[in-house]
Coordinates of C-alpha atoms in Angstrom, one line a residue:
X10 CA 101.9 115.9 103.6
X11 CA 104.3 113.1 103.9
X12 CA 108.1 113.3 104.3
X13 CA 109.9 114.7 102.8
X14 CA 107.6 117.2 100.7
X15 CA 106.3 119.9 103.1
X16 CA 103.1 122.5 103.1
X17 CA 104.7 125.2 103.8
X18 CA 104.8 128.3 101.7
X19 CA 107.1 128.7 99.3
X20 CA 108.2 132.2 100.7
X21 CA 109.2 130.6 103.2
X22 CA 111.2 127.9 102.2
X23 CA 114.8 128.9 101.3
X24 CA 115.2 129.2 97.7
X25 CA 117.3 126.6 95.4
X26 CA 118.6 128.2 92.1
X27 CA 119.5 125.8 89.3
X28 CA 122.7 126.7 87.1
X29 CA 124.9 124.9 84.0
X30 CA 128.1 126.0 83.4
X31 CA 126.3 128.2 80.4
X32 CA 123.7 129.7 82.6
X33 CA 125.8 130.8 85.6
X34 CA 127.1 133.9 84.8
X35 CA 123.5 134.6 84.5
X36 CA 121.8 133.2 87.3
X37 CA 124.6 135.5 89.3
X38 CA 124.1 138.7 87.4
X39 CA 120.4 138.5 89.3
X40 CA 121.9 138.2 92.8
X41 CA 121.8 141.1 95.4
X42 CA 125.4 142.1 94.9
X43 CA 126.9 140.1 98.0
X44 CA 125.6 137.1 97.4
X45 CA 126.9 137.4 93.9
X46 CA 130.3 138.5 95.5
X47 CA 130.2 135.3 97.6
X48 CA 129.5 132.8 95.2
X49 CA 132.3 134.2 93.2
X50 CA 134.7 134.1 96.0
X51 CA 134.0 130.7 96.5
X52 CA 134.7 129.5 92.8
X53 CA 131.2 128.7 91.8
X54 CA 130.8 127.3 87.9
X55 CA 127.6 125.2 87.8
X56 CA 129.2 121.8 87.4
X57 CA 126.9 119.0 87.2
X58 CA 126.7 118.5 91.4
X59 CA 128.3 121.3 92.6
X60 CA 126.1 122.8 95.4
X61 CA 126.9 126.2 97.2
X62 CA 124.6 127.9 100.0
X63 CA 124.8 131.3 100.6
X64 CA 124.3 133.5 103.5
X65 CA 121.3 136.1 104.0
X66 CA 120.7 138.4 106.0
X67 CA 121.4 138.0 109.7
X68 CA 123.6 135.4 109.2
X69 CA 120.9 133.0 107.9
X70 CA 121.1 130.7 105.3
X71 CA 120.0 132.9 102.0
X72 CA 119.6 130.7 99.1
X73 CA 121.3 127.5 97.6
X74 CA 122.7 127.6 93.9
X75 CA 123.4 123.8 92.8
X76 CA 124.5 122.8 89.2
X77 CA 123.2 121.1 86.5
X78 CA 124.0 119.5 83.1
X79 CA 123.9 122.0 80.1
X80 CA 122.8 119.8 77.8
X81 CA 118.7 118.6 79.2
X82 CA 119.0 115.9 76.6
X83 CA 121.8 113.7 78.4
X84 CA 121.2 115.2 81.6
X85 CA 120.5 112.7 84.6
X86 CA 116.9 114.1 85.8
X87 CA 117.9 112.5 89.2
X88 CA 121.1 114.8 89.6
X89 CA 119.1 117.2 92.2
X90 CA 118.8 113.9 94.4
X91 CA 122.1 114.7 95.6
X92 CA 120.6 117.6 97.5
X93 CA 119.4 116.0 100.4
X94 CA 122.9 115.4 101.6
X95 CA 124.8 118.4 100.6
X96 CA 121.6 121.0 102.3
X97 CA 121.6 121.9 105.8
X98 CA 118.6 121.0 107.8
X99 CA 115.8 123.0 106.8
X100 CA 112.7 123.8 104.0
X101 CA 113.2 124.7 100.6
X102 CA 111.9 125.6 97.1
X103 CA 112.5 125.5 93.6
X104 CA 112.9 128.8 92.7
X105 CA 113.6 128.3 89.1
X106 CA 113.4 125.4 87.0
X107 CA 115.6 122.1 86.6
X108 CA 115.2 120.6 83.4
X109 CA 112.2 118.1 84.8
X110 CA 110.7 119.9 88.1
X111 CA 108.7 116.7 88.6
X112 CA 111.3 114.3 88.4
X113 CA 113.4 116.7 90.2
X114 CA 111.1 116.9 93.3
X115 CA 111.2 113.0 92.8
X116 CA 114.7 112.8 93.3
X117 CA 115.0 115.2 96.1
X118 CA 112.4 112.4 98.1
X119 CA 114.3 109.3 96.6
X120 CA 117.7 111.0 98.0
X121 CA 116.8 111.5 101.3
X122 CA 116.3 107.7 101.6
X123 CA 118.7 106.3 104.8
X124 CA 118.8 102.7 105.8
X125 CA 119.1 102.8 109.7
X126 CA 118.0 99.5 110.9
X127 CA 121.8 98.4 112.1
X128 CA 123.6 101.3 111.9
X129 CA 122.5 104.8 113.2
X130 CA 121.8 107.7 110.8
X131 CA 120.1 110.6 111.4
X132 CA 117.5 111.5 109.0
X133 CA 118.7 114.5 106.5
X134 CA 116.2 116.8 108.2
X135 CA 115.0 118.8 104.7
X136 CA 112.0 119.1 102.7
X137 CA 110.8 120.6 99.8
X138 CA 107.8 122.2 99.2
X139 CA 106.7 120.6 95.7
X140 CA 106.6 122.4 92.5
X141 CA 103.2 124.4 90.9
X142 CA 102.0 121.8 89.1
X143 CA 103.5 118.8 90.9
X144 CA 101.2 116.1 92.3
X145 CA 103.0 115.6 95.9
X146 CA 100.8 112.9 96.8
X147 CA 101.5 110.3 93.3
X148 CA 105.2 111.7 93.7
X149 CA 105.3 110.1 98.1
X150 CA 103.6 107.2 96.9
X151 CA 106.4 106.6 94.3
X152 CA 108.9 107.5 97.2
X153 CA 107.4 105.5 100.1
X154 CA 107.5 102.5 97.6
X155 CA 111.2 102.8 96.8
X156 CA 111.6 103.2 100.6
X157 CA 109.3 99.9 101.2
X158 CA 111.5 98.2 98.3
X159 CA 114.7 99.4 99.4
X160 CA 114.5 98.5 103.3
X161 CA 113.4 94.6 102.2
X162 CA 116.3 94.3 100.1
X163 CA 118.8 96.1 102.2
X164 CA 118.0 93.7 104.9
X165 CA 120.3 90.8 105.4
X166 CA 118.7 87.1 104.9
X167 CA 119.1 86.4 108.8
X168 CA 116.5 88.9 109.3
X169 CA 114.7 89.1 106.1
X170 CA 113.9 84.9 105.5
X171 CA 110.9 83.5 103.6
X172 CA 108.6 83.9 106.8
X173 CA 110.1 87.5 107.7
X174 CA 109.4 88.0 104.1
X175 CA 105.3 87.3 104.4
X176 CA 105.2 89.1 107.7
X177 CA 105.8 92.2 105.3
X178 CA 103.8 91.2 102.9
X179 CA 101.1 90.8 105.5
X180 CA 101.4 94.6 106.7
X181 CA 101.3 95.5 103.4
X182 CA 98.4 93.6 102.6
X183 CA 96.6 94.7 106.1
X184 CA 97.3 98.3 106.1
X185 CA 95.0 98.6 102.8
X186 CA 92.3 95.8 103.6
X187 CA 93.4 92.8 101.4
X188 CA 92.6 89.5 101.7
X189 CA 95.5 87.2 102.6
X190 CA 96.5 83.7 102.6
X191 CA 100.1 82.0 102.3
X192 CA 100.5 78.8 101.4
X193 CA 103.1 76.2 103.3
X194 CA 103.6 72.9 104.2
X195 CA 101.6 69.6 103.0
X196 CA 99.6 71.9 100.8
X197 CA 103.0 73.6 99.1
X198 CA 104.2 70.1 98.3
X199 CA 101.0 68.8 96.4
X200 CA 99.7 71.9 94.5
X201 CA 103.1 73.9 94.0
X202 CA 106.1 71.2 93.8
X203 CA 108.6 73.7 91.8
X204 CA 108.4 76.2 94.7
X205 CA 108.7 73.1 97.5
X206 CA 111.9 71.6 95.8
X207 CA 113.7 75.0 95.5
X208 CA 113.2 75.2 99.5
X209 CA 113.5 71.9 100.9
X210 CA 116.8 72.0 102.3
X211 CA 116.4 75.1 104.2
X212 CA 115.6 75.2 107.6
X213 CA 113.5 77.8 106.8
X214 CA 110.2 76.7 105.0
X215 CA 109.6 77.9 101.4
X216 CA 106.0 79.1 101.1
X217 CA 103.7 81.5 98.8
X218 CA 102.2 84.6 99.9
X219 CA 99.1 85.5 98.2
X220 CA 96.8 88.1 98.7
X221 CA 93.8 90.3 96.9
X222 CA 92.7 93.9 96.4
X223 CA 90.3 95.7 95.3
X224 CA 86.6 95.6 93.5
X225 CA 86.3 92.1 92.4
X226 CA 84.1 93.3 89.7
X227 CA 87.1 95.2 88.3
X228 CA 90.0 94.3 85.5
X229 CA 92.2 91.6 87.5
X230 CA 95.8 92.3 87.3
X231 CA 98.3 90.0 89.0
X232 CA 101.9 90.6 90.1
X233 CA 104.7 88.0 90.9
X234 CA 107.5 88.4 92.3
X235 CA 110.6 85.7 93.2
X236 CA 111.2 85.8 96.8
X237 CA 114.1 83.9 97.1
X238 CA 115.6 85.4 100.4
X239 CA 118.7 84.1 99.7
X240 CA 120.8 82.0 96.8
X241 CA 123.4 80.1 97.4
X242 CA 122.8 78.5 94.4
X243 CA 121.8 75.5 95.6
X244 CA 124.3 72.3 95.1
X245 CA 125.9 74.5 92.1
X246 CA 126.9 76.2 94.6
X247 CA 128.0 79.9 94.1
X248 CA 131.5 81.3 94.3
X249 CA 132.2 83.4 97.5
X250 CA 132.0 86.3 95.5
X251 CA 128.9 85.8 94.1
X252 CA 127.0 84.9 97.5
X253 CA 127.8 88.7 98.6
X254 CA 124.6 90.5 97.0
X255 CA 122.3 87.7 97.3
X256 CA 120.6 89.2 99.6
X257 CA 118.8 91.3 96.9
X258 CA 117.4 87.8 95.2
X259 CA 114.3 88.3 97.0
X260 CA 114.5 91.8 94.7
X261 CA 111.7 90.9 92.6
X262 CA 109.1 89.9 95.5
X263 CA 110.5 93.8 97.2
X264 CA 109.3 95.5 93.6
X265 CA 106.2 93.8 93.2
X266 CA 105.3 94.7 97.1
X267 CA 106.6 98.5 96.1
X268 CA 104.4 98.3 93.2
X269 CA 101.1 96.9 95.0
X270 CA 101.8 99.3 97.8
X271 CA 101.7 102.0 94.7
X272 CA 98.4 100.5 93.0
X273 CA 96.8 100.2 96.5
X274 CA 97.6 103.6 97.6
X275 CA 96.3 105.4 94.5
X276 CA 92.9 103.1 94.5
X277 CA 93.6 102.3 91.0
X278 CA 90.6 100.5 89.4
X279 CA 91.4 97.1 89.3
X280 CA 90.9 94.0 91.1
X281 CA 95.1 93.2 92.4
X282 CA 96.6 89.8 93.3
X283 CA 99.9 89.5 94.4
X284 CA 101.7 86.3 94.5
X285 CA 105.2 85.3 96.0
X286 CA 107.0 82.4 96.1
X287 CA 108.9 83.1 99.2
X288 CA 111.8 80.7 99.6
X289 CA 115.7 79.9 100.7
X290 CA 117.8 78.3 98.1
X291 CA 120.4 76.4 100.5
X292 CA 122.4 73.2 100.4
X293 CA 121.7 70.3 102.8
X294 CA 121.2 66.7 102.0
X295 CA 117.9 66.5 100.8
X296 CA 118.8 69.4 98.7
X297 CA 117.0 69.5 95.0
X298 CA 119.9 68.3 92.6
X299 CA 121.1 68.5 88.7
X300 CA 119.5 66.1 86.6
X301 CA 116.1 65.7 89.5
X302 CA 113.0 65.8 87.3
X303 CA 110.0 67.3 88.9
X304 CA 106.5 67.6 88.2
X305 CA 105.3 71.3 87.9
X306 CA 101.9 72.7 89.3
X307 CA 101.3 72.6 85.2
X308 CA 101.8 69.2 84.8
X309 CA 104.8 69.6 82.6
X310 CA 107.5 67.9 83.9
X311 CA 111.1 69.7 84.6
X312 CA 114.3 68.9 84.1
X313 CA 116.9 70.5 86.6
X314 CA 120.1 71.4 84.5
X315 CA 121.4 73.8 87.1
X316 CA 120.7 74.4 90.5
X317 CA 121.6 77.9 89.9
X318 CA 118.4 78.8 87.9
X319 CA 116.1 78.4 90.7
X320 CA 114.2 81.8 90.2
X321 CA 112.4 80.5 87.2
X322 CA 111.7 77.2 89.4
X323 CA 109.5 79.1 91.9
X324 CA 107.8 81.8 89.6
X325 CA 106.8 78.9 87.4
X326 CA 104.3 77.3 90.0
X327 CA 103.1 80.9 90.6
X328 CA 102.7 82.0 87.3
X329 CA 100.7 78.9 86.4
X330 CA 98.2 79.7 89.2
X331 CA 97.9 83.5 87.9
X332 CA 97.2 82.3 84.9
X333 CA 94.3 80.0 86.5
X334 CA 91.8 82.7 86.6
X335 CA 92.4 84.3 83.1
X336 CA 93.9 87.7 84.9
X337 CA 93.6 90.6 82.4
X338 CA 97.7 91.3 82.8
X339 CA 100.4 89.9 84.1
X340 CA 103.4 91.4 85.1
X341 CA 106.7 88.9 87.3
X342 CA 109.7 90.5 88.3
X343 CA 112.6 88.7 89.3
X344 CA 116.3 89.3 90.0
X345 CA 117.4 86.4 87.3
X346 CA 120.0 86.4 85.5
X347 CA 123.5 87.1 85.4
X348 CA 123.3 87.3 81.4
X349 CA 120.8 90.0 81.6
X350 CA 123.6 92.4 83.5
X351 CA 125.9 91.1 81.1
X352 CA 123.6 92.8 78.1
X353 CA 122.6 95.6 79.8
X354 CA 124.2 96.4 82.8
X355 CA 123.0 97.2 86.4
X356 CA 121.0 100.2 85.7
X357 CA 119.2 98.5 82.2
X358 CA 116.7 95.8 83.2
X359 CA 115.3 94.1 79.9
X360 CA 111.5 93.4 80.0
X361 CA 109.6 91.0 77.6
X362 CA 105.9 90.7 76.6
X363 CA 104.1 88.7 74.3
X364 CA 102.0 92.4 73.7
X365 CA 103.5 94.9 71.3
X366 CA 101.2 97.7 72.7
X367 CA 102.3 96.7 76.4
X368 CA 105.8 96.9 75.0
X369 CA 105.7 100.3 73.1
X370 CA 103.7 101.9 76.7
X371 CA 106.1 100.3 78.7
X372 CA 109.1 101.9 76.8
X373 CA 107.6 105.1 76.9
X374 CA 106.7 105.2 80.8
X375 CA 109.9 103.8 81.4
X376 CA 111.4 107.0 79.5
X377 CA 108.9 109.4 81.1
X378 CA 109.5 108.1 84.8
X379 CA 114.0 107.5 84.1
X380 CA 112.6 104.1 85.4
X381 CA 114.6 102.3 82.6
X382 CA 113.7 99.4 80.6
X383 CA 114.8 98.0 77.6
X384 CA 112.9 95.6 75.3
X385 CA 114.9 92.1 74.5
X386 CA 112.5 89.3 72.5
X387 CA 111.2 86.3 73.5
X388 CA 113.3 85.1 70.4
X389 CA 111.2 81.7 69.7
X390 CA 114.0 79.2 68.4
X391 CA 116.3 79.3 71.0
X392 CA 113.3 77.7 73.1
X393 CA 114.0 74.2 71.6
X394 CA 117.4 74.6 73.5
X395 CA 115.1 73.8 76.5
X396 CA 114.9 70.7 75.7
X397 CA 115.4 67.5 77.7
X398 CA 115.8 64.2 77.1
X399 CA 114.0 62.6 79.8
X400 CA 111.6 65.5 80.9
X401 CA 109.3 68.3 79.2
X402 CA 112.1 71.3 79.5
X403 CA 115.3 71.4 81.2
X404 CA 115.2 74.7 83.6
X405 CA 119.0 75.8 82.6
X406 CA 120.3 74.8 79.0
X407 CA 124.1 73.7 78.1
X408 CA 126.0 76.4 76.9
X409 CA 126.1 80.5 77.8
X410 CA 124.3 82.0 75.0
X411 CA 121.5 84.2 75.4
X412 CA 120.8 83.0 79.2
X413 CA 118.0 85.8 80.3
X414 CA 116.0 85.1 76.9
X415 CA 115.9 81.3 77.2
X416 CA 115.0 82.0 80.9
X417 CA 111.8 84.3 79.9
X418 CA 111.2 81.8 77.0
X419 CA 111.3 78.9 80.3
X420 CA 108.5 80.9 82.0
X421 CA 106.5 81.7 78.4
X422 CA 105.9 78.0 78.9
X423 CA 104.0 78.6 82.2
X424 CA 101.6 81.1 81.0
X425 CA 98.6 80.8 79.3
X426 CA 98.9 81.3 75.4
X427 CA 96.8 84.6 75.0
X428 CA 97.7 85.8 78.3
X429 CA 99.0 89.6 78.4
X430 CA 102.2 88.8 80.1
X431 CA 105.4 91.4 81.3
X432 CA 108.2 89.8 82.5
X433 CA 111.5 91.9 84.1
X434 CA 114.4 90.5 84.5
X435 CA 115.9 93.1 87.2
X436 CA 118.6 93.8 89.3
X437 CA 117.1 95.3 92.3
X438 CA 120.9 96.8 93.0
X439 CA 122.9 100.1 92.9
X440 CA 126.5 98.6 92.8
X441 CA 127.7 102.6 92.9
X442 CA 125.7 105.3 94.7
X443 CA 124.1 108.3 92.0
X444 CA 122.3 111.1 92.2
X445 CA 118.9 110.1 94.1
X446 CA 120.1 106.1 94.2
X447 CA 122.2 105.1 97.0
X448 CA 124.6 102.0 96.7
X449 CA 122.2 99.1 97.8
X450 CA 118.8 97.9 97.2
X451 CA 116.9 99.9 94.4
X452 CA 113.0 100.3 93.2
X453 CA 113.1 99.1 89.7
X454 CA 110.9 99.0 86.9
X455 CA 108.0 99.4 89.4
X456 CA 107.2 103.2 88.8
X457 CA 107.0 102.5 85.2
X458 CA 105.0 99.6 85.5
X459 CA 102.8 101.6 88.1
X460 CA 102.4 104.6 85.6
X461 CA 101.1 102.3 82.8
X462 CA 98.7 100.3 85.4
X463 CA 97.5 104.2 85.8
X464 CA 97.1 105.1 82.3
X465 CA 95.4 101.8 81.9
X466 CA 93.1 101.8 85.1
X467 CA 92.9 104.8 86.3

């Protein structure tokens, strides 16, 4: 079974014993007197976090008590995520219940996540043995995507360019039979001109990765994801500041790979394409500039008001080829806007859809999974503010109002009227480490999205 869920007995595996402050005068009145003695010795009252481990017999390790919230309806169902690092090397079990044991288990694999590439760190060295009842096998798939995610966004745009970028798209794609191609030079310039402006002035070639799953006979369903590796923000250029996370901008091509590796491991039924416009966002002197009009794969021609908004640059080209072969959904994720953090903050990504039964099953697997998601409208009269005077639409419109709506509104006018389209506007970013989330790259949105591809095509 993989790490870090184990097939051991469950006798054998110490036990962990969940508390509140409410309970925990309880859960020690059914301890063998001395462990009861020690926890009290020690000052033990459940709080949210608090982890004690208590000796057995021999001088082994006995059990583990760890606190919870009292109240399961504001608890975090991720708090037993900070296990991993609080538990000495070794097996364990559940041995009574935390107020979700599933999303429990799911946090104790999402916490054990280390990124070691530059700098050493020893692996945690626990495991659990999963649940009664648990699927172990959906919960490592959910884990080894958020691992997959994580690591691509964690690594830093010298190592993790538009071509380092395919490479791991192409091990993806390989290590469950797809079909690949990417897409580059000549052939980038003539059939996807949004994506080839965006990375013209990098030394580094923009490109789009594309590759297919799965039964063609089957419902298609098509991911994009915006691979910029890295942002400056073009000739509006960035503030120092700004620059320092823009590692993650490549988040959305890092989700959509998590939630492929997901679909591909599970054998969902449906026939997958997965499409990234892989690119670097740089200044040099042939760099794409404010007020440039360029034809798009569409036709429609574009207006560039900001440099800045390049993300809906690239996923345009993409999502008009999605839409080229009539996919039965389509779902882009991008890292887009600073408005959308603005709205909803770090941990709230707002999704759109032109579906209201997409939108009422994506709000309840995004509940279900504490993958949140949040609903904002593709709010149709603030799209004549795309406007332009000398071209179709103008990419960024004057003015700071409502800037991740007018951005999904910019992409609405890529895909196909009577297309089932989900777009996410995420952060791909924990700017403060929690419970089973460490500060860094995070899986976003894509365990939802994968539960609802499930429920759909399972």
């Amino acid at each position: 079974m993989p790490a870090p869920f184990s097939t051991a007995p469950a006798s054998s595996a110490t036990p962990i014993l969940f508390a509140t402050t409410s309970t925990c005068d309880k859960v020690a009145a059914n301890l063998p007197a001395p462990a009861r003695e020690f926890a009290t010795a020690n000052g033990f009252s459940a709080k949210p976090g608090e982890c004690l481990t208590l000796p057995g017999e021999n001088g082994k390790l006995g059990l583990v008590l760890f606190g919870l919230e009292d109240d399961a309806a504001t608890a975090d169902p991720f708090r037993p995520g900070q296990l991993p690092a609080k538990l000495p090397k070794g097996t364990y079990h559940f041995a009574n219940a935390p107020h979700d044991a599933r999303l429990a288990a799911l946090a104790f694999a999402l916490g054990s996540y280390r990124f070691s590439r530059y700098k050493k760190a020893e692996p945690y060295g626990v495991s659990l043995v999963p649940p009664e009842g648990a699927d172990a096998d959906e919960l490592a798939r959910m884990a080894d995507a958020a691992t997959l995610a994580r690591d691509l966004i964690n690594t830093p745009p010298n190592d993790m360019g538009p071509e380092e970028l395919a490479e791991a798209a192409k091990t993806l794609a390989d290590e469950f039979g797809a079909a690949w191609r990417c897409v580059g030079g000549e052939e980038l310039v003539r059939e996807f001109p949004l994506i080839h402006a965006v990375g013209m002035a990098s030394t580094r070639a923009p490109r789009l990765i594309d590759f297919t799953w799965g039964d063609a006979s089957h419902p298609k369903v098509t991911l994009v994801g915006k691979g910029v590796c890295f942002d400056t923000g073009g000739l509006d250029l960035k503030p120092s500041s700004a620059m320092l996370i823009m590692k993650k901008d490549m988040g959305g091509a890092a989700n959509v790979l998590a939630l492929a590796r997901m679909v591909m491991a599970a054998k969902l039924k449906v026939r997958l394409r997965v499409l990234i416009p892989a690119v670097e966002n740089s200044v040099a002197g042939n760099a794409f500039r404010p007020l440039d009009v360029f034809r798009s794969r569409k036709g429609l021609t574009v207006e560039i008001g900001n440099t800045d908004a390049e993300g809906r640059l690239v996923l345009a080209d993409a999502l008009t080829l999605a839409c080229e072969e009539n996919p039965d959904l389509l779902i882009d994720m991008g890292t887009l806007t600073g408005a959308a953090r603005v709205a909803l903050g770090p941990d709230l990504p707002p999704f759109y859809t032109n579906d209201e039964a997409l939108a009422t099953d994506v709000a309840r697997h995004a509940r279900q999974e504490n993958d949140p998601l949040w609903r904002l409208p593709l709010w149709q009269p603030y799209d004549a503010w795309l406007d332009s005077k000398v071209a179709d639409i103008n990419n960024a419109p004057s003015g700071g109002f409502a800037g991740s709506i007018t951005c999904a509104l910019f992409m609405q006018r890529f895909v196909t009227a009577g297309t089932r389209w989900l777009h996410a506007d995420i952060y791909g970013w924990t700017p403060a480490a929690k419970p089973a989330r460490p500060e860094g790259g995070e899986c976003q949105g894509a365990r939802a999205f994968y539960k609802l591809l499930s429920e759909r095509y399972g």
